[in-house]
CSV table of C-alpha atoms and ligand atoms in Angstrom, one decimal:
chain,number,residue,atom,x,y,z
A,1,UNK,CA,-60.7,-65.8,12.4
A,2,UNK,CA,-59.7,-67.2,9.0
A,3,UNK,CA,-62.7,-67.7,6.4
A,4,UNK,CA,-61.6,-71.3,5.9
A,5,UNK,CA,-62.3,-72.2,9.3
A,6,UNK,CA,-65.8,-70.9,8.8
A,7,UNK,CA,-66.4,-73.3,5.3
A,8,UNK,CA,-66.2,-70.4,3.5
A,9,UNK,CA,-64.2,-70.2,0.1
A,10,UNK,CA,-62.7,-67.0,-2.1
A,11,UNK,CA,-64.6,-66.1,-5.5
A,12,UNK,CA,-61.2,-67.3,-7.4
A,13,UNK,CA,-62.4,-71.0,-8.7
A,14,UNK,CA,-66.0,-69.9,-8.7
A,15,UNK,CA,-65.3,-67.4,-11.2
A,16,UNK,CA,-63.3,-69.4,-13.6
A,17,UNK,CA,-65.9,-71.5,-13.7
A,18,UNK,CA,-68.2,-68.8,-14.5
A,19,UNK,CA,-66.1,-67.0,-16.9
A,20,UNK,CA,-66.0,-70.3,-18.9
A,21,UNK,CA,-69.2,-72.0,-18.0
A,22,UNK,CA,-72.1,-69.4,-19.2
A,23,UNK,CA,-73.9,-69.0,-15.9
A,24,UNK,CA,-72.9,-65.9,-13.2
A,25,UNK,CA,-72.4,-66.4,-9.4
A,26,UNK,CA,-75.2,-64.6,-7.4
A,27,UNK,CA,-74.2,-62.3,-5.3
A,28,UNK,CA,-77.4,-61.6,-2.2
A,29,UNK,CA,-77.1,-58.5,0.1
A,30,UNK,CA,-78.1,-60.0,4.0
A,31,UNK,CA,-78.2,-57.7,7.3
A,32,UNK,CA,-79.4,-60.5,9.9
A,33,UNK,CA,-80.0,-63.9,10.2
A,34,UNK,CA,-83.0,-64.1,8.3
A,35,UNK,CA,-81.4,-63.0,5.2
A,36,UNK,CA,-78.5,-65.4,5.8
A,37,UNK,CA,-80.8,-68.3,6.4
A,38,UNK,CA,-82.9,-67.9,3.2
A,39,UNK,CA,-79.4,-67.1,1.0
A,40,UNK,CA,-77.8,-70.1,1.9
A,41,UNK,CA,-81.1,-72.5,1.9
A,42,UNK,CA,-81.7,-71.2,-1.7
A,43,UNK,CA,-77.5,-72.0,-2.6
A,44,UNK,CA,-78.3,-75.5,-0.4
A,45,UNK,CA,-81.6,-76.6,-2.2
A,46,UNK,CA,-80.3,-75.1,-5.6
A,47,UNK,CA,-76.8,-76.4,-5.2
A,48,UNK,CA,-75.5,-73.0,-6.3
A,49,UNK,CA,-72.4,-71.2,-5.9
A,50,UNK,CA,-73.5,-68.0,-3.9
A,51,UNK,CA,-71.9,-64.8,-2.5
A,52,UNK,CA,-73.4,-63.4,0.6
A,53,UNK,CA,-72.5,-59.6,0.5
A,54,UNK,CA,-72.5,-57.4,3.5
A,55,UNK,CA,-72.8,-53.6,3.1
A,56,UNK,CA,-70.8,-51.3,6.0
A,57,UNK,CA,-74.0,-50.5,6.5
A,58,UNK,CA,-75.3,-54.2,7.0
A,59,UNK,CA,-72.1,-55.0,9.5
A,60,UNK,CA,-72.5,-52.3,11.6
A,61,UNK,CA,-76.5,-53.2,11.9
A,62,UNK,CA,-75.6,-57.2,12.8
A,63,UNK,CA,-71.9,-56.5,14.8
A,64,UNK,CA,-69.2,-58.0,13.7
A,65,UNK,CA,-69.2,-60.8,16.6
A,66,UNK,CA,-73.0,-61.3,15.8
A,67,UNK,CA,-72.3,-61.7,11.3
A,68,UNK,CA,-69.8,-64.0,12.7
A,69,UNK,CA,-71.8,-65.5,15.2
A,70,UNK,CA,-74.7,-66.4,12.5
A,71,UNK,CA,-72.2,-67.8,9.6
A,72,UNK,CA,-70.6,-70.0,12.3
A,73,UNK,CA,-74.0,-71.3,13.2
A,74,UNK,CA,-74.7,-72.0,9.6
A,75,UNK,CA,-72.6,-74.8,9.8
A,76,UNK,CA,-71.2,-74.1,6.2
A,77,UNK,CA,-68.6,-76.2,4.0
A,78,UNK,CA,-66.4,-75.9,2.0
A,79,UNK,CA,-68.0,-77.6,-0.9
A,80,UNK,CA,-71.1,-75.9,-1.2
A,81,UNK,CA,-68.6,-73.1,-2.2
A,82,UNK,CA,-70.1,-70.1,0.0
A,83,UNK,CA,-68.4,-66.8,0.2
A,84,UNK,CA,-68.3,-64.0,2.4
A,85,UNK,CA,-68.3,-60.5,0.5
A,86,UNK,CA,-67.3,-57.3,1.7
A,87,UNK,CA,-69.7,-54.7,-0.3
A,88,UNK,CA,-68.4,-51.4,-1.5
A,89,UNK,CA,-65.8,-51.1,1.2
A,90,UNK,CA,-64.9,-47.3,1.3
A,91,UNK,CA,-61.5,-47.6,2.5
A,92,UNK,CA,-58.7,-50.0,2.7
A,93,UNK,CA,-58.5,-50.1,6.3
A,94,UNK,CA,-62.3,-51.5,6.2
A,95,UNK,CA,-61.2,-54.1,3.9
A,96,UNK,CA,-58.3,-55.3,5.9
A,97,UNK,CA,-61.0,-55.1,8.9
A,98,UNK,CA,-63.2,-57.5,6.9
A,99,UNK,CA,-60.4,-59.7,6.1
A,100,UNK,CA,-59.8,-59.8,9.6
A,101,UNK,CA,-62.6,-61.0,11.3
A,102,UNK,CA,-63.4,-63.8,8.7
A,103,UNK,CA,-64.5,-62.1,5.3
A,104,UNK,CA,-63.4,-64.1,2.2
A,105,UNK,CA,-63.3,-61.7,-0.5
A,106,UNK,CA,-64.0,-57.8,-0.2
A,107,UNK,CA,-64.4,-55.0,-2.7
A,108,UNK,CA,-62.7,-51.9,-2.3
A,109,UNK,CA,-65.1,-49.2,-3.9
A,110,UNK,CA,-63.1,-46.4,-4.9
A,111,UNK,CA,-65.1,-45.7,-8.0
A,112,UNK,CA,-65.5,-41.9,-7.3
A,113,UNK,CA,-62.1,-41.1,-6.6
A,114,UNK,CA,-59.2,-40.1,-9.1
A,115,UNK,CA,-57.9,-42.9,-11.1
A,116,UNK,CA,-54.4,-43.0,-9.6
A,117,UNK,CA,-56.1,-43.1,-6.3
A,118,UNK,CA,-58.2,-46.0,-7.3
A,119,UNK,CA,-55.1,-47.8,-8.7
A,120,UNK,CA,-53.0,-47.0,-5.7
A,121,UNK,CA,-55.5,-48.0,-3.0
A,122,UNK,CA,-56.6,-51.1,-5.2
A,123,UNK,CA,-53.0,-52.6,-5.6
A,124,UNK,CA,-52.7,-51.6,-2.0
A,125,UNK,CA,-55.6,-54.4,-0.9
A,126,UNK,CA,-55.0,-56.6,-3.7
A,127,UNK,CA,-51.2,-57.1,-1.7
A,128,UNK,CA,-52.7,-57.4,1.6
A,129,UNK,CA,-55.5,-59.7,0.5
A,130,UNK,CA,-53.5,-62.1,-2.2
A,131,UNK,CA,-51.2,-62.7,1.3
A,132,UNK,CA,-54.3,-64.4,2.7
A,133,UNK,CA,-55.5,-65.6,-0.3
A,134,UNK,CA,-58.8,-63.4,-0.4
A,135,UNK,CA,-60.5,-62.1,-2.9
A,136,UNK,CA,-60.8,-58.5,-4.2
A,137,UNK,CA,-63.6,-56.6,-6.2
A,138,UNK,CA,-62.5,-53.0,-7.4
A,139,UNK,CA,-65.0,-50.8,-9.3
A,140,UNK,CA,-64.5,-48.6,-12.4
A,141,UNK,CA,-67.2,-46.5,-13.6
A,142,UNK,CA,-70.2,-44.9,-11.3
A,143,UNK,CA,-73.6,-46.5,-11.7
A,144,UNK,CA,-75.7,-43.2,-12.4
A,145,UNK,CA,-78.5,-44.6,-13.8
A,146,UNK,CA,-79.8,-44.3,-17.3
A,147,UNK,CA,-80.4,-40.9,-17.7
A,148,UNK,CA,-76.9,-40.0,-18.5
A,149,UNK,CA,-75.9,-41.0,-22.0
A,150,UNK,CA,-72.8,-39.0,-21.8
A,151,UNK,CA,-71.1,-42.2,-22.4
A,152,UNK,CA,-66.6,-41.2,-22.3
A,153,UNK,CA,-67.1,-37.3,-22.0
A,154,UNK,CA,-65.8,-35.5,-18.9
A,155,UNK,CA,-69.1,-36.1,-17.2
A,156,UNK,CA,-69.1,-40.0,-18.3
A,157,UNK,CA,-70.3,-42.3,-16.1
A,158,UNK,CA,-70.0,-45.7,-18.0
A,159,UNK,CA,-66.5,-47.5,-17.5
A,160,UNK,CA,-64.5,-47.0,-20.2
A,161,UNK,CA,-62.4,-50.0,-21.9
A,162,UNK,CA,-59.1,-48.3,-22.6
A,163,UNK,CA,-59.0,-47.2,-18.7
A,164,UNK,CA,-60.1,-50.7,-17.7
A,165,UNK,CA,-57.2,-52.3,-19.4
A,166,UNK,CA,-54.6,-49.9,-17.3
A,167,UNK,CA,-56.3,-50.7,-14.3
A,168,UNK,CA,-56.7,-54.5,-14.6
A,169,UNK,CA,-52.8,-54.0,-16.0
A,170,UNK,CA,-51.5,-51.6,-12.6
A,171,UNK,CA,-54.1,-53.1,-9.6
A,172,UNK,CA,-54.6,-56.3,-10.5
A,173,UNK,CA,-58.2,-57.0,-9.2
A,174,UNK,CA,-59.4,-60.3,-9.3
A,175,UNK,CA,-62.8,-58.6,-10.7
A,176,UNK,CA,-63.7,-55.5,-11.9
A,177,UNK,CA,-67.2,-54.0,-11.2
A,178,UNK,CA,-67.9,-51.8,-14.6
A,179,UNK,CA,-71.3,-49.5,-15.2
A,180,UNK,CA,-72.9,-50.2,-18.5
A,181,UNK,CA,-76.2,-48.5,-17.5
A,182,UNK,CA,-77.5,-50.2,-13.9
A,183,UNK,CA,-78.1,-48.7,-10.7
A,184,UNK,CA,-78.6,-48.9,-7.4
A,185,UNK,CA,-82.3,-49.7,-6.1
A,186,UNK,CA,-86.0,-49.5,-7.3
A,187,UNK,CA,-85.6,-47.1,-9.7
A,188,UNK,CA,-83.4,-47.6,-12.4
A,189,UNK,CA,-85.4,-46.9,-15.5
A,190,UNK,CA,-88.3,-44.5,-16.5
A,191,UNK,CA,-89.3,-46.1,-19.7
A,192,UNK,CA,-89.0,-50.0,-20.8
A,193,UNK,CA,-86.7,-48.8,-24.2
A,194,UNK,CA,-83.7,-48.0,-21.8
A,195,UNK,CA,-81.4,-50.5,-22.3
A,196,UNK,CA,-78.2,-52.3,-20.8
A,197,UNK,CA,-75.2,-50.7,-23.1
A,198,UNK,CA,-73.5,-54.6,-23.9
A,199,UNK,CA,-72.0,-52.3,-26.8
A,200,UNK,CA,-70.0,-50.9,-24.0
A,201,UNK,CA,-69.2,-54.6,-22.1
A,202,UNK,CA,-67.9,-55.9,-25.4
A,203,UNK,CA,-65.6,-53.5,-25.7
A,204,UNK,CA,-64.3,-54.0,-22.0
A,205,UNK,CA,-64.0,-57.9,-22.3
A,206,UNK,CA,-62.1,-57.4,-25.5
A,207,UNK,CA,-59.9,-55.0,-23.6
A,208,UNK,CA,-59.5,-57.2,-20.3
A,209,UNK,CA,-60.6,-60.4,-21.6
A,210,UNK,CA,-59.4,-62.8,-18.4
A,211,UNK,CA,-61.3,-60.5,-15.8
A,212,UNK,CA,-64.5,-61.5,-14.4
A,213,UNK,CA,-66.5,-58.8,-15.0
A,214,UNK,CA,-68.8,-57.9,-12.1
A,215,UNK,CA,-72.6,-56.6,-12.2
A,216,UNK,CA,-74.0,-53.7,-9.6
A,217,UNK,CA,-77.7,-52.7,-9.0
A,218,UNK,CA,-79.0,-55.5,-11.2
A,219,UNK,CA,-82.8,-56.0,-9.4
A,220,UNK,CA,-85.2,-57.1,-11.9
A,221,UNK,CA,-87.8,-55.0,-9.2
A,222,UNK,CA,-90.9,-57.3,-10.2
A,223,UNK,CA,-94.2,-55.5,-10.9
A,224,UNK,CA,-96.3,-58.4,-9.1
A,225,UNK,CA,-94.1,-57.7,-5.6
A,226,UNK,CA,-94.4,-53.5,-6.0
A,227,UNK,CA,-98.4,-53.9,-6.3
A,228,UNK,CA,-98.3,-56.1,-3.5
A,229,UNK,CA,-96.7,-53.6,-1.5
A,230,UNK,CA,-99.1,-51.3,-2.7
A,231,UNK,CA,-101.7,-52.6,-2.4
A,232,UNK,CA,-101.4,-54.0,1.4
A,233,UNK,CA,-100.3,-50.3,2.4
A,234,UNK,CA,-97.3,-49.6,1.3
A,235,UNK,CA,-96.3,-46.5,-1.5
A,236,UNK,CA,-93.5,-47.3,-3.8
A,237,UNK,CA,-94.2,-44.8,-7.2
A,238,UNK,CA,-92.7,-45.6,-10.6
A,239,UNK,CA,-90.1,-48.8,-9.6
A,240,UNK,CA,-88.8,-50.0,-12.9
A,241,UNK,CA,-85.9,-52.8,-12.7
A,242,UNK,CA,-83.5,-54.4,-15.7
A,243,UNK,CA,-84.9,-56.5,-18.0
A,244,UNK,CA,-85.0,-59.6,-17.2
A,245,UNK,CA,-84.2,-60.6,-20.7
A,246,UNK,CA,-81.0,-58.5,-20.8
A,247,UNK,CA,-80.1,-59.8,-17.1
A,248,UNK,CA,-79.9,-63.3,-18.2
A,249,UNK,CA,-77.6,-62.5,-21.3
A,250,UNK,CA,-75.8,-60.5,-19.1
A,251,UNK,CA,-74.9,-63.7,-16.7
A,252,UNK,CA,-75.2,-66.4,-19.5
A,253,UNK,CA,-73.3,-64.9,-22.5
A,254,UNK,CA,-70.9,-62.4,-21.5
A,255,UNK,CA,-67.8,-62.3,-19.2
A,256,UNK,CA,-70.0,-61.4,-16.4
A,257,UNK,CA,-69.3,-63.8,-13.6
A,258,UNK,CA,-71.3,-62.1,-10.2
A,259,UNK,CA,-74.1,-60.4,-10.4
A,260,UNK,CA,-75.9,-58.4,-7.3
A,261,UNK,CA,-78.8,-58.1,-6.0
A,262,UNK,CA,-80.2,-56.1,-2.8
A,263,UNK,CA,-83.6,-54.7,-3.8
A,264,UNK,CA,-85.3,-57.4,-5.2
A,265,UNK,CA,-84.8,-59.2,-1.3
A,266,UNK,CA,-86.0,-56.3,0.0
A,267,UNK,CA,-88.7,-56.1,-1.9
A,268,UNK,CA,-89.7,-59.8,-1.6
A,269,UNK,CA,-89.2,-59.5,2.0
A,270,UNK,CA,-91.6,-56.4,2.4
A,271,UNK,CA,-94.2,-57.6,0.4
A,272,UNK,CA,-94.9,-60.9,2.5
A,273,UNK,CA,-94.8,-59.2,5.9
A,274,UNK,CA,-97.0,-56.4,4.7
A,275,UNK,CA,-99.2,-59.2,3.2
A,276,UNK,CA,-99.2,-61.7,5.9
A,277,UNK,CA,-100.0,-58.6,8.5
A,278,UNK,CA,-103.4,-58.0,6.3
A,279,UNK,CA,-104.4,-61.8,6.0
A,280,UNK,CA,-103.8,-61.7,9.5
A,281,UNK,CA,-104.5,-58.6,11.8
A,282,UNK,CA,-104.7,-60.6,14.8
A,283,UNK,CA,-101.6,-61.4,15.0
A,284,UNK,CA,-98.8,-60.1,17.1
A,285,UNK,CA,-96.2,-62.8,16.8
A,286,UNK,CA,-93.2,-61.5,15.1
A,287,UNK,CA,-92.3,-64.9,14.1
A,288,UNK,CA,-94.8,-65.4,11.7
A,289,UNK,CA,-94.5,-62.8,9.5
A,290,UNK,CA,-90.4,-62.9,9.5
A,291,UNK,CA,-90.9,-66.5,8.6
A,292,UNK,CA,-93.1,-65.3,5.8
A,293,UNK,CA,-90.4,-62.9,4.3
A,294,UNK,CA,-87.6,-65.7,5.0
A,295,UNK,CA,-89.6,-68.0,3.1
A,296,UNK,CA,-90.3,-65.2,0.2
A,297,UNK,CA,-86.5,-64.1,0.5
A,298,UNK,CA,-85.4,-67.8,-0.2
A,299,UNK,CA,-88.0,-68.1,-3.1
A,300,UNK,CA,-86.6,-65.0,-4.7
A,301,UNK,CA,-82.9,-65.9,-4.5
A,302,UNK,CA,-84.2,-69.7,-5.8
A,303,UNK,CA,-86.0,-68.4,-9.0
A,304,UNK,CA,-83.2,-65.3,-9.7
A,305,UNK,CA,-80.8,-68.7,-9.4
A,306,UNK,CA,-82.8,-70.9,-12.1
A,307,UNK,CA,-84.0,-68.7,-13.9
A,308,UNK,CA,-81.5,-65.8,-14.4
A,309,UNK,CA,-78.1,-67.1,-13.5
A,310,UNK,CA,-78.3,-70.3,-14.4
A,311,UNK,CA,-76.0,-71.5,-11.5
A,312,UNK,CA,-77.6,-74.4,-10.2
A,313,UNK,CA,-75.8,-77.0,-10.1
A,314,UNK,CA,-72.4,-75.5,-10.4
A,315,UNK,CA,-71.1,-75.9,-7.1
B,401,G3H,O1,-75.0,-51.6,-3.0
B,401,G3H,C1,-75.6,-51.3,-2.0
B,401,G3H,C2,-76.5,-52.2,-1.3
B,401,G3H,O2,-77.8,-52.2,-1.7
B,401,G3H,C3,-76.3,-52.1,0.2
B,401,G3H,O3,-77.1,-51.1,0.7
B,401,G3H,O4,-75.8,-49.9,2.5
B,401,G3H,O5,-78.3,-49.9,2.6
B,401,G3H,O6,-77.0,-52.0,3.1
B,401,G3H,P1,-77.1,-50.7,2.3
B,402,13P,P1,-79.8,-53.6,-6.4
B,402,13P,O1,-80.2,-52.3,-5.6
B,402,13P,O2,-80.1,-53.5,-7.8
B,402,13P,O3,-80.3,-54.8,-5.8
B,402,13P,O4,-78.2,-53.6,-6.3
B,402,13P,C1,-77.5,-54.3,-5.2
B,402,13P,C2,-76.0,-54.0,-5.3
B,402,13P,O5,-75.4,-53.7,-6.3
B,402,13P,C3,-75.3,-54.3,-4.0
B,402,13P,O6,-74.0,-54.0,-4.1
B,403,ZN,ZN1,-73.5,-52.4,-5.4
């Protein structure tokens, strides 16, 4: 199926907007129809430009025929300017899968290989997908968390500039995902002094300065939705997410153009099924409590979209 016949659109006019308009393009993680119902009422009510991004590990959950199945029922257009993300794609073959069945951009993740692999294999997509005109996300860098400030040694995790620019120059991404001190899930900091490394991020923009820059494990994890959790049963120790401070200049001053976020959904989504199961031990009706976390998922993606990204109204 082609994405256009589905309303979807690439990231390619999005992004200029973004790269020029201070705001960033969210980017939710979804895995069934729940999650695809609350992402694109909160893009719908928000009038936001959203990504939906589906992990391997989120496709092979929902089936192919079923993601497919759930985005054609969402009666999208092309307007509300929607895409369909592949999400760390570990090979080029998954990619062209994606591309395939529907997808509208995808990211090939080749961020722990070799450079020249990572070149190779990127240029390799970009070709097949720029055919179709689809989107592609490489990454550069490996989101290790905080703890290594190694930054350009051997052991370096954050993206370095000078390497950016020969990538952006030989693969020609249309967006580069770079590590400047996020990570994956609910713990991404021990202590509040750790800090985004935007000393780093100016030096890539200056490098690649017409690349939208793209930013991973960026939950805010709130405090209020962990102590839920906590408190109606569940044990999540030490969580700590970015500052939301340093999240907004991230997506409102920089050449940051997508932003994305998993965990906080998760989260959100958790903490109102664990809480409307307490208020309401009677109850057996899966319904009601998946309503609840739709409802909480939605709410999450709405205020992340006001108050972070600043892309309401950008569609
Ligand atoms: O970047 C990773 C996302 O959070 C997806 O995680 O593979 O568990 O769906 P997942
Ligand atoms: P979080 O775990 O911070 O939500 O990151 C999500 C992500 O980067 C998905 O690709
Ligand atoms: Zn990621």
């Amino acid at each position: 199926m082609k994405y256009a016949e589905l309303g979807l659109v690439n990231t390619q006019n999005t992004f200029e907007s973004a790269l020029r308009g201070g705001f960033a393009v969210p980017a939710f993680n979804a895995y069934n129809m729940e999650t695809i119902q609350a992402i694109v009422s909160a893009a719908r009510l928000t009038h936001s430009p959203v990504i939906i991004a589906i992990s391997e590990s989120a496709l092979k959950y929902m089936g192919e025929n079923m993601l497919i199945g759930i985005i054609a029922g969402t009666r999208i257009d092309q307007h509300e300017r929607i895409a369909l993300h592949l999400d760390h794609g570990s090979s080029v073959e998954s990619c062209m899968r994606a591309i395939n069945i529907g997808f509208s951009s995808v990211m090939l993740d080749f961020s722990k290989r070799d450079l020249i692999e990572n070149i190779n294999a990127t240029a390799n997509i970009v070709r097949y997908a720029h055919a179709r005109d689809i989107s592609v996300e490489a990454e550069l860098g490996e989101l290790a968390g905080f703890e290594d400030e190694n930054t350009f040694g051997t052991k370096s995790t954050y993206t370095d500039p000078d390497i950016a620019k020969q990538f952006v120059a030989d693969a020609h991404p249309d967006s580069l995902a770079i590590a400047i001190g996020t990570s994956h899930g609910a713990y991404k900091r021990k202590s509040a002094d750790e800090k985004l490394r935007f000393d780093i991020l100016e030096q890539i923009q200056e490098q690649i300065p017409n690349t939208p820059l793209v930013l991973h494990g960026a939950s805010t994890v709130p405090t209020d939705l962990v102590d839920d959790i906590n408190k109606f049963g569940g044990k999540i120790q030490n969580a700590m997410g970015i500052d939301i401070e340093q999240l907004k200049f991230a997506a409102t001053k920089t050449h940051i153009c997508k932003i994305n976020i998993d965990s906080d959904l998760r989260l959100a989504a958790t903490a109102a099924i664990r809480r409307d199961m307490n208020i309401h031990p009677e109850n057996f009706n899966p319904r009601e409590y998946m309503d609840a976390s739709r409802d909480a998922i939605r709410d999450m993606c709405i205020f992340l979209i006001r108050e972070v990204f600043r892309s309401y109204n950008k569609i």
